[in-house]
Coordinates of C-alpha atoms and ligand atoms in Angstrom, one line a residue:
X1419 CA 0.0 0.0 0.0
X1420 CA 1.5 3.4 -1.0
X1421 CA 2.0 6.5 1.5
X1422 CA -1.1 8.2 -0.1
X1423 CA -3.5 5.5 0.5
X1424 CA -2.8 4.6 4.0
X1425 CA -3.7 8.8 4.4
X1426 CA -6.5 8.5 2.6
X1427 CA -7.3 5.0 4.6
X1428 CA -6.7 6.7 7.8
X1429 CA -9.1 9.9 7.0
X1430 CA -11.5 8.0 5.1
X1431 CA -11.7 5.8 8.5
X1432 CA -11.8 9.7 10.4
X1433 CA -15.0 10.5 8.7
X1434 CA -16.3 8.3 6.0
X1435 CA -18.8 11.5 5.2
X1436 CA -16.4 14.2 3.7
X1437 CA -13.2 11.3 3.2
X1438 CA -15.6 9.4 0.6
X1439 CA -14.1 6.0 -0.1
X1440 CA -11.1 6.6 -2.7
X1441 CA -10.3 9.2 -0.4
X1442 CA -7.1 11.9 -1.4
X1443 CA -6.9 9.8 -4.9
X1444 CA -10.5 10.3 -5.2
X1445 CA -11.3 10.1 -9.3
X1446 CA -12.1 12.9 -10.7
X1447 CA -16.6 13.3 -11.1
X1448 CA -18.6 15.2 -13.4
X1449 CA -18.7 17.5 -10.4
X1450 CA -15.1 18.0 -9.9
X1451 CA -15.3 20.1 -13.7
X1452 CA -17.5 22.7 -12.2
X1453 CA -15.4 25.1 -9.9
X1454 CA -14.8 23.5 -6.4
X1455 CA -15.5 26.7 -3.4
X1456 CA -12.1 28.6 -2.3
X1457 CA -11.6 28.0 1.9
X1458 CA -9.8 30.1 3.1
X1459 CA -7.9 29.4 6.9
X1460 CA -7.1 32.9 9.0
X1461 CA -5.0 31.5 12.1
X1462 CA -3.5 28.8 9.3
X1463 CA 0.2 28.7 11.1
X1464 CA -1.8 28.3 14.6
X1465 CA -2.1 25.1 16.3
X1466 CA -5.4 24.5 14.8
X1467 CA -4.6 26.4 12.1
X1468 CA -2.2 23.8 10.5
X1469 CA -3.5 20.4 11.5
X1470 CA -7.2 22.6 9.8
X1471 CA -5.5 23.3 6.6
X1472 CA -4.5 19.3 6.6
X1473 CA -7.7 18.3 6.8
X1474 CA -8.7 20.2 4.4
X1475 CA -5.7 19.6 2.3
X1476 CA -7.2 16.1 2.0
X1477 CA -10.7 16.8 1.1
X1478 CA -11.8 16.7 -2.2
X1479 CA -14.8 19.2 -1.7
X1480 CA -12.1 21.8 -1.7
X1481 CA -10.9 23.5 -4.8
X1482 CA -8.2 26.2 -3.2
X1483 CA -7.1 26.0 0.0
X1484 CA -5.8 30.5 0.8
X1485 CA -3.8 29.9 4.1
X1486 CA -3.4 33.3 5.7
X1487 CA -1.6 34.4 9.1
X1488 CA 0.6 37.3 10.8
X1489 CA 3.8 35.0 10.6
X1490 CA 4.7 31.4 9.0
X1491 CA 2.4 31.1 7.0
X1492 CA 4.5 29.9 3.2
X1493 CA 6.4 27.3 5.8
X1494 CA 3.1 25.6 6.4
X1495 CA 2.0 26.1 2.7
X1496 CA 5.2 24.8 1.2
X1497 CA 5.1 22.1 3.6
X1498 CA 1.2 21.2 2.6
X1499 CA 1.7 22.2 -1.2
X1500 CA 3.7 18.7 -1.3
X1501 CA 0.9 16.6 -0.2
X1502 CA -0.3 14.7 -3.6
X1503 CA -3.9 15.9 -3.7
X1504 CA -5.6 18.2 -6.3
X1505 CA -6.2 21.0 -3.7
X1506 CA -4.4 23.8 -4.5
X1507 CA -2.6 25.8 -1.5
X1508 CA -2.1 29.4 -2.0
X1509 CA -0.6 31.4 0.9
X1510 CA -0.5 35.4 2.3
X1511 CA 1.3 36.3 5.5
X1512 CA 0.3 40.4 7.2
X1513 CA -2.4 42.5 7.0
X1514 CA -1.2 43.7 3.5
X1515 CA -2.2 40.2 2.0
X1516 CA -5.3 40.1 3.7
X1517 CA -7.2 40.9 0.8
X1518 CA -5.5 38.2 -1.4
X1519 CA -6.1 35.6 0.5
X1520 CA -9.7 36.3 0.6
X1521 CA -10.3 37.2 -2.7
X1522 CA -13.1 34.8 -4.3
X1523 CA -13.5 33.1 -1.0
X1524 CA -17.0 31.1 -0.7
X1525 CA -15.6 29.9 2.8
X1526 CA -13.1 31.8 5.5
X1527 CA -12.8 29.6 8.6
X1528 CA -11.2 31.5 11.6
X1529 CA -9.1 29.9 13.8
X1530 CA -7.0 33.4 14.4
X1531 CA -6.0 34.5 17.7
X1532 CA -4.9 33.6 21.6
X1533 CA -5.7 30.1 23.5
X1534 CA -6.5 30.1 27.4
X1535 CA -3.3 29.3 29.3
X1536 CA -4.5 27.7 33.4
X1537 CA -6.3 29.9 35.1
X1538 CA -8.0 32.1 32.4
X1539 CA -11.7 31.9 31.3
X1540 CA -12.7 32.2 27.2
X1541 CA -13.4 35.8 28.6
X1542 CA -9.9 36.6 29.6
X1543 CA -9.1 36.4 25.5
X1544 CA -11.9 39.1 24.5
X1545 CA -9.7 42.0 25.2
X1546 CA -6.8 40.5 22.1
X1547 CA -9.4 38.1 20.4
X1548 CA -12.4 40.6 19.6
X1549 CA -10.0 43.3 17.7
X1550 CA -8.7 40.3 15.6
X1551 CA -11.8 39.2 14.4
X1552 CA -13.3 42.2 13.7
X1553 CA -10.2 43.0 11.7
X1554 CA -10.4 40.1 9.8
X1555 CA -13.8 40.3 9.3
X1556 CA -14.1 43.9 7.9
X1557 CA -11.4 42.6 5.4
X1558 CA -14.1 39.6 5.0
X1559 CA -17.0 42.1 4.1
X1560 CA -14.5 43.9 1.6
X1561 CA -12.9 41.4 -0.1
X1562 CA -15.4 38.4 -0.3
X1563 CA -18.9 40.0 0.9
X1564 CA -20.7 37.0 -0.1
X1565 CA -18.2 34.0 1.8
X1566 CA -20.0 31.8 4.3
X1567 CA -17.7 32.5 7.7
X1568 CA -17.0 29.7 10.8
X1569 CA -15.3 31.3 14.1
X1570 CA -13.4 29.2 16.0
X1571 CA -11.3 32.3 17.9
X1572 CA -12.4 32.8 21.2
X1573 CA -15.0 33.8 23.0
X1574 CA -17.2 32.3 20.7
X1575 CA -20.1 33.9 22.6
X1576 CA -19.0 37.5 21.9
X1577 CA -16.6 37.1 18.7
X1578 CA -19.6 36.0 16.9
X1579 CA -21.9 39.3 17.5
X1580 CA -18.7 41.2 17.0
X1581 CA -18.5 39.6 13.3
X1582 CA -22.2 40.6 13.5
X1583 CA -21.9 44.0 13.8
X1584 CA -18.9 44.5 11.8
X1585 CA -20.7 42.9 9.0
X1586 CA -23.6 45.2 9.3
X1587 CA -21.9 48.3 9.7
X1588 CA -20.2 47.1 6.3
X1589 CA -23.6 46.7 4.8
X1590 CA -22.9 42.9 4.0
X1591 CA -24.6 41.1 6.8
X1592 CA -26.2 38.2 6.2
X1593 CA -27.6 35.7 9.4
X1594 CA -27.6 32.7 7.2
X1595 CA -23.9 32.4 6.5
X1596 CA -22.5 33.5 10.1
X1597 CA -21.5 30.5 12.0
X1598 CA -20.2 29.8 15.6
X1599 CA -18.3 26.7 15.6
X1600 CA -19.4 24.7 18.8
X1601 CA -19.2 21.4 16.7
X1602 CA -16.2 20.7 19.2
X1603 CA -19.0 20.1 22.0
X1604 CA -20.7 17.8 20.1
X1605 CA -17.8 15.3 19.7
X1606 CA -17.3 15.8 23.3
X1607 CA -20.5 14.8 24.7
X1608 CA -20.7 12.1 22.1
X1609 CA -17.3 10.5 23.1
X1610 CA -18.6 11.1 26.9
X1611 CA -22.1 9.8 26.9
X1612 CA -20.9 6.6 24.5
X1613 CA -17.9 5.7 27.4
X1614 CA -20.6 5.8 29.7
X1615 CA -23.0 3.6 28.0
X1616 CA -20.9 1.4 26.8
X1617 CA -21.3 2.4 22.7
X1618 CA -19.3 3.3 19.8
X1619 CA -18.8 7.3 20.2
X1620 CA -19.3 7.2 16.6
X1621 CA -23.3 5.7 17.3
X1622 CA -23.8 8.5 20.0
X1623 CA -25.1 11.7 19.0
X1624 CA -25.8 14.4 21.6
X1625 CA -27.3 17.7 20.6
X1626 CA -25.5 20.4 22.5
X1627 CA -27.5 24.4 22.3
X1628 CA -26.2 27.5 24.3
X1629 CA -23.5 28.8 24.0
X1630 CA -19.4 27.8 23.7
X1631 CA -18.8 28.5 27.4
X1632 CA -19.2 27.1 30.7
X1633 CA -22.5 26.7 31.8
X1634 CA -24.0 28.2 28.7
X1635 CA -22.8 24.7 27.2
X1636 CA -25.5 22.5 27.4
X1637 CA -25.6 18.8 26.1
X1638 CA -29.1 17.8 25.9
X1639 CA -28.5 14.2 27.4
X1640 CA -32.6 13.3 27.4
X1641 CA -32.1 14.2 23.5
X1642 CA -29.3 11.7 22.6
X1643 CA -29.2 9.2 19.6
X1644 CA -30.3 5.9 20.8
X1645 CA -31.8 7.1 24.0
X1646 CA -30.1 7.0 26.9
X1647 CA -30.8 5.8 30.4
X1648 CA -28.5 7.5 33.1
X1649 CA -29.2 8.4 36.5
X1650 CA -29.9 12.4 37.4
X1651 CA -26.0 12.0 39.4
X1652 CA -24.4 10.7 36.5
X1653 CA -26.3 13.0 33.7
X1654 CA -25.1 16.1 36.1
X1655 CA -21.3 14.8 36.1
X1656 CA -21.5 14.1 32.2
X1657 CA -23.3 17.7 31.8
X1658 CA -20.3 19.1 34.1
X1659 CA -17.6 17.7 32.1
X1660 CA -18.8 18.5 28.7
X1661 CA -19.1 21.7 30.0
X1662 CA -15.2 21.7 31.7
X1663 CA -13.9 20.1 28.6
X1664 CA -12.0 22.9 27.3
X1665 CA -10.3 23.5 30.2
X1666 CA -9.3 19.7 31.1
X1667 CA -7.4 20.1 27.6
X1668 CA -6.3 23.6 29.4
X1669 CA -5.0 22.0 32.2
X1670 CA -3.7 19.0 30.7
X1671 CA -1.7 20.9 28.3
X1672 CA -0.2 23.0 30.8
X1673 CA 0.5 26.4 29.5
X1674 CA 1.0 25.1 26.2
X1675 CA -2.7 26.4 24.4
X1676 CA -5.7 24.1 24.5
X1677 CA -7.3 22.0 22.2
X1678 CA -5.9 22.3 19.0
X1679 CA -6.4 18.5 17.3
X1680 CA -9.8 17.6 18.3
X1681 CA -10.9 21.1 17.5
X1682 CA -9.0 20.7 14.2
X1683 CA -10.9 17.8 13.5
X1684 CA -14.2 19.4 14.4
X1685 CA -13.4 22.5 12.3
X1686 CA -13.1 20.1 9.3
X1687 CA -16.3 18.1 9.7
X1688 CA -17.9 21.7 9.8
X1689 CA -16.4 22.9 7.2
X1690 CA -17.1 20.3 5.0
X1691 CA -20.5 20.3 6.2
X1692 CA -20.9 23.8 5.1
X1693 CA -19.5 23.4 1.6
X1694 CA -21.6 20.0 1.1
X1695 CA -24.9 22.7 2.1
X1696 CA -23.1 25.1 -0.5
X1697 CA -23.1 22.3 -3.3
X1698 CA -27.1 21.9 -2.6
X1699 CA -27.2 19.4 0.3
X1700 CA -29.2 19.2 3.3
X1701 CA -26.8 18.9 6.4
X1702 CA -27.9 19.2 9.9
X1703 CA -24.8 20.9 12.5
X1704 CA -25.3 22.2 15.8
X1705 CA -23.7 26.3 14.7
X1706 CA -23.7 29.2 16.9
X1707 CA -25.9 31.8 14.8
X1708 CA -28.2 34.7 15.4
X1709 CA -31.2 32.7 16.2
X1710 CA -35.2 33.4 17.0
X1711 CA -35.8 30.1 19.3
X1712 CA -35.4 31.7 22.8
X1713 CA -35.3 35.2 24.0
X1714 CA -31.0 35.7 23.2
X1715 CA -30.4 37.2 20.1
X1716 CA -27.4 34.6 19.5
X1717 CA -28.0 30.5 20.5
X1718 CA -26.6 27.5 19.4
X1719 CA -29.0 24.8 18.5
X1720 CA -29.5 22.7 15.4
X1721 CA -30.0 23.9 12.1
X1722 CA -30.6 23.1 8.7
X1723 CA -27.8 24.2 6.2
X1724 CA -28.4 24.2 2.5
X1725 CA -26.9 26.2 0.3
X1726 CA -27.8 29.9 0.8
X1727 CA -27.0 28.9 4.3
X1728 CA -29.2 28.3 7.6
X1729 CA -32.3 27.0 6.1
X1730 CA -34.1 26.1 8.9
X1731 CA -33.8 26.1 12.8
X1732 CA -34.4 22.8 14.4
X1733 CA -36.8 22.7 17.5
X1734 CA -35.1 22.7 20.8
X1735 CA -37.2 19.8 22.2
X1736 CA -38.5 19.1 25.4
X1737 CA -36.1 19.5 28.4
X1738 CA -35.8 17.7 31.6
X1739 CA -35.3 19.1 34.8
X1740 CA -31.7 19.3 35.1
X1741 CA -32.0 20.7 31.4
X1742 CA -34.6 23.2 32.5
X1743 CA -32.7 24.5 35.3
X1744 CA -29.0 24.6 33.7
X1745 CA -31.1 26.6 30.9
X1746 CA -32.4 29.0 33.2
X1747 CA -28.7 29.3 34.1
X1748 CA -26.8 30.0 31.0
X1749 CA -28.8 32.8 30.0
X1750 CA -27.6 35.7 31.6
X1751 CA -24.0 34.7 31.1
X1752 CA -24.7 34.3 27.4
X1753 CA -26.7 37.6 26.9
X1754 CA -24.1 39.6 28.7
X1755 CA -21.3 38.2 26.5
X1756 CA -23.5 39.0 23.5
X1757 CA -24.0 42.3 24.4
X1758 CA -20.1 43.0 25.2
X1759 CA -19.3 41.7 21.5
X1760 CA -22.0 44.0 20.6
X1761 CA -20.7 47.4 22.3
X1762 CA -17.1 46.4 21.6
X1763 CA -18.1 47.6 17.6
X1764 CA -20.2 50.6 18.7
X1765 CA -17.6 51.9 21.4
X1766 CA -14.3 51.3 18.9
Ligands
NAI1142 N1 -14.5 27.3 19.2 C1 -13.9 26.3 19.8 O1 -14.4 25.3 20.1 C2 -12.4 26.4 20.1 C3 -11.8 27.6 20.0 N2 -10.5 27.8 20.2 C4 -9.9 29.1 20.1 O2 -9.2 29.2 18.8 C5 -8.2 30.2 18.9 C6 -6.9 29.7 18.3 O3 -6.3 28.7 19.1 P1 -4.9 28.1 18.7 O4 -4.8 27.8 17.2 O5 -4.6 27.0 19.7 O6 -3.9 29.3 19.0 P2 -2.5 29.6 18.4 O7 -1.9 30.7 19.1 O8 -1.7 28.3 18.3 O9 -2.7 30.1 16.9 C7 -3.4 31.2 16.6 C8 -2.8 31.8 15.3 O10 -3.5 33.0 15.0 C9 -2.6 33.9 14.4 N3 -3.0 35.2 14.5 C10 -3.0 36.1 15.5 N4 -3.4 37.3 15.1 C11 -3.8 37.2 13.8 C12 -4.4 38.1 12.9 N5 -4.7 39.3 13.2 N6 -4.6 37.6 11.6 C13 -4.4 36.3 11.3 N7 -3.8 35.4 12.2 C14 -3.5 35.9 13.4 C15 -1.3 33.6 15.2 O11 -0.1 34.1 14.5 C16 -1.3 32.1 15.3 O12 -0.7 31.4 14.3 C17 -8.1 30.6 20.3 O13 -8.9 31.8 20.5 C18 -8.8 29.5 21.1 O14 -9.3 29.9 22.3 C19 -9.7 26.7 20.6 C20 -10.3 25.5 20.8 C21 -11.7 25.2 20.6
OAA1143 O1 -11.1 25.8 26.3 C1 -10.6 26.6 25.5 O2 -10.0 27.7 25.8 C2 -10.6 26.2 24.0 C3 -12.0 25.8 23.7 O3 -12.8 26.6 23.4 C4 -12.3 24.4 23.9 O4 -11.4 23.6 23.9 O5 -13.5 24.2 23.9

């Protein structure tokens, strides 16, 4: 078996849905003649950054891979550009380039920014974080106005609004295409709950709404696919972990960032979620977006993506009563990060 196949082997085993069989030597369709969407990766020479822009190196719903960052960036695109797969890697590095690397874009993941280091909340990183994105994102509304956009950088709760607002003042707002990632939650409360029952994780799947925070995480346990039976202590120590999970990573890692791989992984699956929607596919994610199912102007949930964006928002279900109360709960955290993204664009 050659190098490339035991990569594509191994991603195609990763995720079967966006790795199809055939994997990085994937034939070329009928499809693949029509123009494949541009992603572009701000953050690329981050730790998620570059295991992000592997991923996606290896995906064959990507045409152009633009790899943009502050510094290293062409060492990570050389180093890429080598790998033998039909996605072409372009890279920018500085503000200057900004607008290169985003030109034509139907996709800008952004990973760009700080990680939590022991000790510090999400929070603690809105005073570096929310000036980044917004940066990046006024270059977003001017150089590729119509480009679906996934935030990784931290806090998710406020970064988001702040793209919000930035793409509003810029005239270019549109709800559909502006996406929290909190897919990382997901994975975690479906590798959780599956230890604990005794399942494949890859059988388990949890829906988690809120926020991407603390207790405005919250893993709807009475919702998971196949049901599960746990008692109210061990769905409040699963709920409390999925909620902590960030900073176990945190901890673990010890001053050296947070989770960089797993989220890599879960940036991917998004993304190629997004640009399966794009081609005219029904996907459902669980996204951070500006949403009308509770009182919050921002909430993640399910939704529908197809390809003008978030079709349709899936009920939130009935909650139980550990649900109901750790709802009640995340609300006034989540609102007041909302608002501090918000005022952050009106007070700069
Ligand atoms: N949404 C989620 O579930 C998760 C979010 N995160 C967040 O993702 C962010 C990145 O984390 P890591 O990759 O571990 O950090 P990192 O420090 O390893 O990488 C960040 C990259 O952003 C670049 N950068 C900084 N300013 C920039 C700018 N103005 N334009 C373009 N690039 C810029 C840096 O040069 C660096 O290469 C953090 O805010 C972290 O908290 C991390 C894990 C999960
Ligand atoms: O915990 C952090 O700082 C990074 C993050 O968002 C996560 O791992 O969920």
């Amino acid at each position: 078996m050659e190098a490339g196949d035991r990569v594509a082997n191994l991603l195609g085993h990763l995720n079967p849905v966006y790795m199809p069989e055939g994997g990085l030597r994937a034939a070329p369709t009928s499809a693949s003649s029509s123009k494949k969407p541009k992603v572009a990766v701000l953050g690329a020479a981050g730790g998620i950054g570059q295991p992000l822009a592997l991923l996606l190196k290896g995906s064959n719903l990507v045409g152009e891979l633009s790899l943009y960052d502050i510094v290293g960036t062409e060492g990570v695109a050389a180093d890429l550009s080598h790998i033998d797969s039909s996605v072409k890697v372009s890279s920018a590095t500085g503000a200057d380039k900004l607008g290169e690397a985003l030109y034509d874009c139907d996709l800008v993941v952004i990973p760009a920014g700080v990680p939590r280091k022991p000790g510090m909340t999400r929070d603690d990183l809105f005073n570096i974080n929310a000036g980044i994105v917004a940066n990046l994102c006024a270059g977003i509304a001017k150089y590729c106005p119509g480009a679906w956009v996934a935030i990784i950088s931290n806090p998710v709760n406020s970064t988001v609004p702040i793209a919000a607002e930035v793409f509003k003042k810029a005239g270019t707002y549109d709800p559909r295409k502006l996406l929290g990632v909190t897919k990382l939650d997901v994975l975690r409360a479906n590798t959780f709950v599956a230890e604990a029952i005794g399942k494949a994780p890859e059988s388990v799947s949890v829906p988690v709404i809120g926020g991407h925070a603390g207790v405005t995480i919250l893993p709807l346990l009475s919702q998971t696919t196949p049901r599960v039976e746990v008692s109210a202590d061990k769905a409040k120590a699963l709920t409390e972990r999925i909620q902590d999970a960030g900073t176990e990573v945190v901890k673990a890692k010890a001053g050296k960032g947070s989770a960089t791989l797993s989220m890599a992984y879960a940036a991917a699956k998004f993304a190629e979620s997004c640009l399966l929607a794009l081609q005219g596919q029904s996907v459902v994610e669980c996204a951070y977006v500006e949403s009308h199912l509770t009182d919050l102007p921002f909430f993640a949930s399910q939704v529908r993506l197809g390809r003008s964006g978030v079709e349709e928002y899936l009920p939130l279900g009935s909650f139980n009563e550990l649900e109901t109360k750790n709802f009640g709960a995340l609300k006034s955290e989540l609102r007041g990060s909302i608002q501090k993204g918000v005022d952050f664009v009106h007070k700069s």
